[in-house]
């Protein structure tokens, strides 16, 4: 018995001479490459991956960013100097009474410090999902196809990716890399469902 190679369907258009160069076709745009990951994934984070689930990118915010805290403190100090200039009698009050306006004036510093503390977490992007593990070890994930809403996160200063039943919070220092990692997996991919994503920020690629 002999085998014979069967030619595929001809790609020549009607009227095109055999062997002539084919007309140029539309070029498919390759998805962007994911950003560089932080390094070796720790075991406690790897435990959040499913069997055989590929990891595209990961990073973590593990330290407090003191710059926004210092900027807020400096702004409050400048405002205090202005108030002192126009109301020098402020410092003649008893310390018990003076503590109340000072606490109000410097309360934004405490809020920024709390935000920085809360924003500490690890973010992983797989070929289909975003996984977030907080500094306290609480983990959650949302699949790309299940994202229904993208909104500003007032708790961490980043964004919230909200699904039907789950949500993840991305801290501001990891926003750009997380978005790039998602884009590397979703560019050119057609969503299987027709549910629109409410994204007033235009953040989701």
PDB file of C-alpha atoms in Angstrom:
ATOM      1  CA  UNK A   1       0.000   0.000   0.000  1.00  0.00           C
ATOM      2  CA  UNK A   2       1.319   3.432  -0.891  1.00  0.00           C
ATOM      3  CA  UNK A   3       0.516   6.802   0.665  1.00  0.00           C
ATOM      4  CA  UNK A   4      -0.227   9.828  -1.456  1.00  0.00           C
ATOM      5  CA  UNK A   5       0.036  13.408  -0.197  1.00  0.00           C
ATOM      6  CA  UNK A   6      -3.246  15.242  -0.663  1.00  0.00           C
ATOM      7  CA  UNK A   7      -2.936  18.934  -1.374  1.00  0.00           C
ATOM      8  CA  UNK A   8      -4.999  21.308   0.718  1.00  0.00           C
ATOM      9  CA  UNK A   9      -7.586  23.667  -0.639  1.00  0.00           C
ATOM     10  CA  UNK A  10      -6.167  26.206  -3.039  1.00  0.00           C
ATOM     11  CA  UNK A  11      -5.794  29.718  -1.702  1.00  0.00           C
ATOM     12  CA  UNK A  12      -5.712  31.212  -5.219  1.00  0.00           C
ATOM     13  CA  UNK A  13      -8.478  33.661  -6.004  1.00  0.00           C
ATOM     14  CA  UNK A  14     -10.532  33.385  -9.191  1.00  0.00           C
ATOM     15  CA  UNK A  15      -8.560  34.803 -12.079  1.00  0.00           C
ATOM     16  CA  UNK A  16      -5.242  34.489 -10.277  1.00  0.00           C
ATOM     17  CA  UNK A  17      -2.588  32.669 -12.247  1.00  0.00           C
ATOM     18  CA  UNK A  18      -1.266  29.482 -10.635  1.00  0.00           C
ATOM     19  CA  UNK A  19       1.984  30.077  -8.822  1.00  0.00           C
ATOM     20  CA  UNK A  20       1.588  33.836  -8.745  1.00  0.00           C
ATOM     21  CA  UNK A  21       2.183  35.612  -5.406  1.00  0.00           C
ATOM     22  CA  UNK A  22      -0.872  35.743  -3.195  1.00  0.00           C
ATOM     23  CA  UNK A  23      -2.395  39.050  -2.289  1.00  0.00           C
ATOM     24  CA  UNK A  24      -1.241  40.369   1.070  1.00  0.00           C
ATOM     25  CA  UNK A  25      -3.591  39.462   3.897  1.00  0.00           C
ATOM     26  CA  UNK A  26      -4.318  41.264   7.127  1.00  0.00           C
ATOM     27  CA  UNK A  27      -1.568  40.772   9.672  1.00  0.00           C
ATOM     28  CA  UNK A  28      -2.580  39.366  13.026  1.00  0.00           C
ATOM     29  CA  UNK A  29      -1.316  41.488  15.878  1.00  0.00           C
ATOM     30  CA  UNK A  30       0.528  39.440  18.477  1.00  0.00           C
ATOM     31  CA  UNK A  31      -0.458  40.012  22.112  1.00  0.00           C
ATOM     32  CA  UNK A  32       2.006  42.047  24.178  1.00  0.00           C
ATOM     33  CA  UNK A  33       4.512  40.210  26.304  1.00  0.00           C
ATOM     34  CA  UNK A  34       3.804  40.086  30.048  1.00  0.00           C
ATOM     35  CA  UNK A  35       6.010  42.143  32.377  1.00  0.00           C
ATOM     36  CA  UNK A  36       8.916  40.538  34.169  1.00  0.00           C
ATOM     37  CA  UNK A  37       7.898  38.704  37.326  1.00  0.00           C
ATOM     38  CA  UNK A  38       9.426  39.372  40.718  1.00  0.00           C
ATOM     39  CA  UNK A  39      11.299  36.070  40.874  1.00  0.00           C
ATOM     40  CA  UNK A  40      10.645  32.629  42.297  1.00  0.00           C
ATOM     41  CA  UNK A  41       7.077  32.261  43.527  1.00  0.00           C
ATOM     42  CA  UNK A  42       6.906  31.479  47.278  1.00  0.00           C
ATOM     43  CA  UNK A  43       5.249  28.220  48.260  1.00  0.00           C
ATOM     44  CA  UNK A  44       2.443  29.933  50.162  1.00  0.00           C
ATOM     45  CA  UNK A  45       1.461  31.744  46.965  1.00  0.00           C
ATOM     46  CA  UNK A  46       1.981  28.722  44.719  1.00  0.00           C
ATOM     47  CA  UNK A  47      -0.587  26.893  46.847  1.00  0.00           C
ATOM     48  CA  UNK A  48      -3.250  29.222  45.421  1.00  0.00           C
ATOM     49  CA  UNK A  49      -2.671  27.932  41.879  1.00  0.00           C
ATOM     50  CA  UNK A  50      -4.715  25.077  40.507  1.00  0.00           C
ATOM     51  CA  UNK A  51      -3.102  21.861  39.207  1.00  0.00           C
ATOM     52  CA  UNK A  52      -1.202  22.737  36.047  1.00  0.00           C
ATOM     53  CA  UNK A  53      -2.376  26.357  36.130  1.00  0.00           C
ATOM     54  CA  UNK A  54       0.259  28.481  34.362  1.00  0.00           C
ATOM     55  CA  UNK A  55       1.550  31.581  36.116  1.00  0.00           C
ATOM     56  CA  UNK A  56       2.045  34.564  33.811  1.00  0.00           C
ATOM     57  CA  UNK A  57       3.267  37.178  36.278  1.00  0.00           C
ATOM     58  CA  UNK A  58       3.379  37.958  39.979  1.00  0.00           C
ATOM     59  CA  UNK A  59       4.597  40.667  42.314  1.00  0.00           C
ATOM     60  CA  UNK A  60       3.898  41.951  45.799  1.00  0.00           C
ATOM     61  CA  UNK A  61       3.706  45.141  47.799  1.00  0.00           C
ATOM     62  CA  UNK A  62       5.295  44.250  51.105  1.00  0.00           C
ATOM     63  CA  UNK A  63       6.559  47.586  52.417  1.00  0.00           C
ATOM     64  CA  UNK A  64       4.864  50.854  53.243  1.00  0.00           C
ATOM     65  CA  UNK A  65       5.500  53.695  50.805  1.00  0.00           C
ATOM     66  CA  UNK A  66       6.479  56.614  53.017  1.00  0.00           C
ATOM     67  CA  UNK A  67       6.437  59.238  50.290  1.00  0.00           C
ATOM     68  CA  UNK A  68       2.642  59.827  50.290  1.00  0.00           C
ATOM     69  CA  UNK A  69       2.680  59.808  54.101  1.00  0.00           C
ATOM     70  CA  UNK A  70       5.407  62.458  54.231  1.00  0.00           C
ATOM     71  CA  UNK A  71       3.705  64.565  51.559  1.00  0.00           C
ATOM     72  CA  UNK A  72       0.443  64.524  53.500  1.00  0.00           C
ATOM     73  CA  UNK A  73       2.264  65.354  56.734  1.00  0.00           C
ATOM     74  CA  UNK A  74       4.067  68.270  55.060  1.00  0.00           C
ATOM     75  CA  UNK A  75       0.789  69.618  53.665  1.00  0.00           C
ATOM     76  CA  UNK A  76      -0.831  69.444  57.108  1.00  0.00           C
ATOM     77  CA  UNK A  77       2.174  71.207  58.646  1.00  0.00           C
ATOM     78  CA  UNK A  78       2.007  74.023  56.086  1.00  0.00           C
ATOM     79  CA  UNK A  79      -1.697  74.424  56.764  1.00  0.00           C
ATOM     80  CA  UNK A  80      -0.971  74.571  60.501  1.00  0.00           C
ATOM     81  CA  UNK A  81       1.580  77.345  59.918  1.00  0.00           C
ATOM     82  CA  UNK A  82      -0.951  79.312  57.888  1.00  0.00           C
ATOM     83  CA  UNK A  83      -3.561  78.927  60.624  1.00  0.00           C
ATOM     84  CA  UNK A  84      -0.982  80.014  63.218  1.00  0.00           C
ATOM     85  CA  UNK A  85      -0.143  83.111  61.180  1.00  0.00           C
ATOM     86  CA  UNK A  86      -3.760  84.251  60.981  1.00  0.00           C
ATOM     87  CA  UNK A  87      -4.756  83.022  64.467  1.00  0.00           C
ATOM     88  CA  UNK A  88      -1.714  83.182  66.766  1.00  0.00           C
ATOM     89  CA  UNK A  89      -3.992  82.800  69.763  1.00  0.00           C
ATOM     90  CA  UNK A  90      -4.477  79.175  68.798  1.00  0.00           C
ATOM     91  CA  UNK A  91      -1.470  78.118  70.868  1.00  0.00           C
ATOM     92  CA  UNK A  92      -2.708  79.921  73.962  1.00  0.00           C
ATOM     93  CA  UNK A  93      -5.386  77.282  74.443  1.00  0.00           C
ATOM     94  CA  UNK A  94      -4.915  74.449  76.953  1.00  0.00           C
ATOM     95  CA  UNK A  95      -3.268  71.380  75.483  1.00  0.00           C
ATOM     96  CA  UNK A  96      -6.401  69.352  76.117  1.00  0.00           C
ATOM     97  CA  UNK A  97      -8.368  71.724  73.881  1.00  0.00           C
ATOM     98  CA  UNK A  98      -5.578  72.163  71.348  1.00  0.00           C
ATOM     99  CA  UNK A  99      -5.353  68.440  70.735  1.00  0.00           C
ATOM    100  CA  UNK A 100      -8.760  68.304  69.067  1.00  0.00           C
ATOM    101  CA  UNK A 101      -8.035  70.666  66.129  1.00  0.00           C
ATOM    102  CA  UNK A 102      -4.569  69.166  65.728  1.00  0.00           C
ATOM    103  CA  UNK A 103      -6.074  65.680  65.530  1.00  0.00           C
ATOM    104  CA  UNK A 104      -8.485  66.853  62.831  1.00  0.00           C
ATOM    105  CA  UNK A 105      -5.714  68.619  60.927  1.00  0.00           C
ATOM    106  CA  UNK A 106      -3.385  65.608  60.900  1.00  0.00           C
ATOM    107  CA  UNK A 107      -6.066  62.930  60.498  1.00  0.00           C
ATOM    108  CA  UNK A 108      -5.356  62.627  56.718  1.00  0.00           C
ATOM    109  CA  UNK A 109      -1.842  61.463  57.640  1.00  0.00           C
ATOM    110  CA  UNK A 110      -3.308  58.601  59.653  1.00  0.00           C
ATOM    111  CA  UNK A 111      -5.646  57.719  56.789  1.00  0.00           C
ATOM    112  CA  UNK A 112      -2.803  57.592  54.265  1.00  0.00           C
ATOM    113  CA  UNK A 113      -0.747  55.481  56.663  1.00  0.00           C
ATOM    114  CA  UNK A 114      -3.679  53.100  57.108  1.00  0.00           C
ATOM    115  CA  UNK A 115      -4.112  52.888  53.331  1.00  0.00           C
ATOM    116  CA  UNK A 116      -0.458  51.994  52.851  1.00  0.00           C
ATOM    117  CA  UNK A 117      -0.699  49.321  55.535  1.00  0.00           C
ATOM    118  CA  UNK A 118      -3.868  47.844  54.024  1.00  0.00           C
ATOM    119  CA  UNK A 119      -2.453  47.850  50.486  1.00  0.00           C
ATOM    120  CA  UNK A 120       0.229  45.260  51.327  1.00  0.00           C
ATOM    121  CA  UNK A 121      -0.574  42.181  49.249  1.00  0.00           C
ATOM    122  CA  UNK A 122       0.618  39.847  46.487  1.00  0.00           C
ATOM    123  CA  UNK A 123      -0.902  39.799  43.012  1.00  0.00           C
ATOM    124  CA  UNK A 124      -0.697  36.860  40.606  1.00  0.00           C
ATOM    125  CA  UNK A 125      -1.945  36.750  37.025  1.00  0.00           C
ATOM    126  CA  UNK A 126      -2.502  33.386  35.347  1.00  0.00           C
ATOM    127  CA  UNK A 127      -3.716  32.659  31.838  1.00  0.00           C
ATOM    128  CA  UNK A 128      -7.322  33.142  32.971  1.00  0.00           C
ATOM    129  CA  UNK A 129      -7.515  34.827  36.384  1.00  0.00           C
ATOM    130  CA  UNK A 130      -6.205  37.438  38.787  1.00  0.00           C
ATOM    131  CA  UNK A 131      -5.328  36.121  42.257  1.00  0.00           C
ATOM    132  CA  UNK A 132      -4.676  38.384  45.242  1.00  0.00           C
ATOM    133  CA  UNK A 133      -3.292  37.297  48.617  1.00  0.00           C
ATOM    134  CA  UNK A 134      -3.271  39.897  51.394  1.00  0.00           C
ATOM    135  CA  UNK A 135      -0.475  40.284  53.920  1.00  0.00           C
ATOM    136  CA  UNK A 136      -2.654  38.479  56.456  1.00  0.00           C
ATOM    137  CA  UNK A 137      -2.987  35.465  54.126  1.00  0.00           C
ATOM    138  CA  UNK A 138      -6.539  35.993  52.848  1.00  0.00           C
ATOM    139  CA  UNK A 139      -6.775  34.962  49.192  1.00  0.00           C
ATOM    140  CA  UNK A 140      -9.350  35.510  46.476  1.00  0.00           C
ATOM    141  CA  UNK A 141      -9.458  35.368  42.716  1.00  0.00           C
ATOM    142  CA  UNK A 142     -11.594  36.547  39.830  1.00  0.00           C
ATOM    143  CA  UNK A 143     -11.480  35.135  36.308  1.00  0.00           C
ATOM    144  CA  UNK A 144     -11.094  37.511  33.374  1.00  0.00           C
ATOM    145  CA  UNK A 145     -14.414  36.372  31.925  1.00  0.00           C
ATOM    146  CA  UNK A 146     -16.193  36.990  35.244  1.00  0.00           C
ATOM    147  CA  UNK A 147     -15.123  40.605  35.723  1.00  0.00           C
ATOM    148  CA  UNK A 148     -18.260  42.726  35.745  1.00  0.00           C
ATOM    149  CA  UNK A 149     -17.076  46.015  37.194  1.00  0.00           C
ATOM    150  CA  UNK A 150     -13.863  47.996  37.583  1.00  0.00           C
ATOM    151  CA  UNK A 151     -13.898  50.832  40.106  1.00  0.00           C
ATOM    152  CA  UNK A 152     -11.611  53.000  42.192  1.00  0.00           C
ATOM    153  CA  UNK A 153     -10.579  51.390  45.462  1.00  0.00           C
ATOM    154  CA  UNK A 154     -10.694  53.928  48.273  1.00  0.00           C
ATOM    155  CA  UNK A 155      -9.286  51.363  50.707  1.00  0.00           C
ATOM    156  CA  UNK A 156      -5.927  50.796  49.000  1.00  0.00           C
ATOM    157  CA  UNK A 157      -5.850  53.651  46.492  1.00  0.00           C
ATOM    158  CA  UNK A 158      -5.795  51.238  43.529  1.00  0.00           C
ATOM    159  CA  UNK A 159      -8.661  49.561  41.690  1.00  0.00           C
ATOM    160  CA  UNK A 160     -11.195  46.847  42.459  1.00  0.00           C
ATOM    161  CA  UNK A 161     -11.908  44.086  39.940  1.00  0.00           C
ATOM    162  CA  UNK A 162     -15.367  42.879  40.869  1.00  0.00           C
ATOM    163  CA  UNK A 163     -16.997  39.703  39.632  1.00  0.00           C
ATOM    164  CA  UNK A 164     -20.404  38.203  40.285  1.00  0.00           C
ATOM    165  CA  UNK A 165     -19.282  36.624  43.572  1.00  0.00           C
ATOM    166  CA  UNK A 166     -15.651  37.615  44.104  1.00  0.00           C
ATOM    167  CA  UNK A 167     -13.518  40.741  43.986  1.00  0.00           C
ATOM    168  CA  UNK A 168      -9.827  41.537  44.195  1.00  0.00           C
ATOM    169  CA  UNK A 169      -8.092  44.781  45.112  1.00  0.00           C
ATOM    170  CA  UNK A 170      -5.000  45.836  43.165  1.00  0.00           C
ATOM    171  CA  UNK A 171      -2.712  48.307  45.008  1.00  0.00           C
ATOM    172  CA  UNK A 172      -1.558  51.407  43.097  1.00  0.00           C
ATOM    173  CA  UNK A 173       2.092  50.330  42.898  1.00  0.00           C
ATOM    174  CA  UNK A 174       1.103  47.149  41.006  1.00  0.00           C
ATOM    175  CA  UNK A 175      -1.596  48.612  38.751  1.00  0.00           C
ATOM    176  CA  UNK A 176       0.494  49.087  35.620  1.00  0.00           C
ATOM    177  CA  UNK A 177       2.178  45.677  35.719  1.00  0.00           C
ATOM    178  CA  UNK A 178      -1.091  43.882  36.540  1.00  0.00           C
ATOM    179  CA  UNK A 179      -2.829  45.545  33.613  1.00  0.00           C
ATOM    180  CA  UNK A 180       0.028  44.623  31.267  1.00  0.00           C
ATOM    181  CA  UNK A 181      -0.072  41.003  32.442  1.00  0.00           C
ATOM    182  CA  UNK A 182      -3.833  40.816  31.853  1.00  0.00           C
ATOM    183  CA  UNK A 183      -3.430  42.383  28.417  1.00  0.00           C
ATOM    184  CA  UNK A 184      -0.872  39.727  27.473  1.00  0.00           C
ATOM    185  CA  UNK A 185      -3.547  37.065  28.000  1.00  0.00           C
ATOM    186  CA  UNK A 186      -6.682  38.827  26.750  1.00  0.00           C
ATOM    187  CA  UNK A 187      -5.541  40.773  23.688  1.00  0.00           C
ATOM    188  CA  UNK A 188      -7.215  39.271  20.639  1.00  0.00           C
ATOM    189  CA  UNK A 189      -9.342  36.932  22.739  1.00  0.00           C
ATOM    190  CA  UNK A 190     -13.106  36.992  22.203  1.00  0.00           C
ATOM    191  CA  UNK A 191     -15.233  36.898  25.346  1.00  0.00           C
ATOM    192  CA  UNK A 192     -17.570  33.911  25.386  1.00  0.00           C
ATOM    193  CA  UNK A 193     -20.336  35.873  27.109  1.00  0.00           C
ATOM    194  CA  UNK A 194     -22.014  39.084  26.052  1.00  0.00           C
ATOM    195  CA  UNK A 195     -22.090  40.688  29.501  1.00  0.00           C
ATOM    196  CA  UNK A 196     -20.682  44.211  29.353  1.00  0.00           C
ATOM    197  CA  UNK A 197     -18.015  45.262  31.831  1.00  0.00           C
ATOM    198  CA  UNK A 198     -18.740  48.505  33.673  1.00  0.00           C
ATOM    199  CA  UNK A 199     -15.333  50.166  33.564  1.00  0.00           C
ATOM    200  CA  UNK A 200     -15.660  53.953  33.900  1.00  0.00           C
ATOM    201  CA  UNK A 201     -11.923  54.165  34.570  1.00  0.00           C
ATOM    202  CA  UNK A 202     -11.063  52.502  31.246  1.00  0.00           C
ATOM    203  CA  UNK A 203      -8.513  50.412  33.116  1.00  0.00           C
ATOM    204  CA  UNK A 204      -9.309  46.901  31.888  1.00  0.00           C
ATOM    205  CA  UNK A 205      -7.425  46.100  28.645  1.00  0.00           C
TER     206      UNK A 205
END
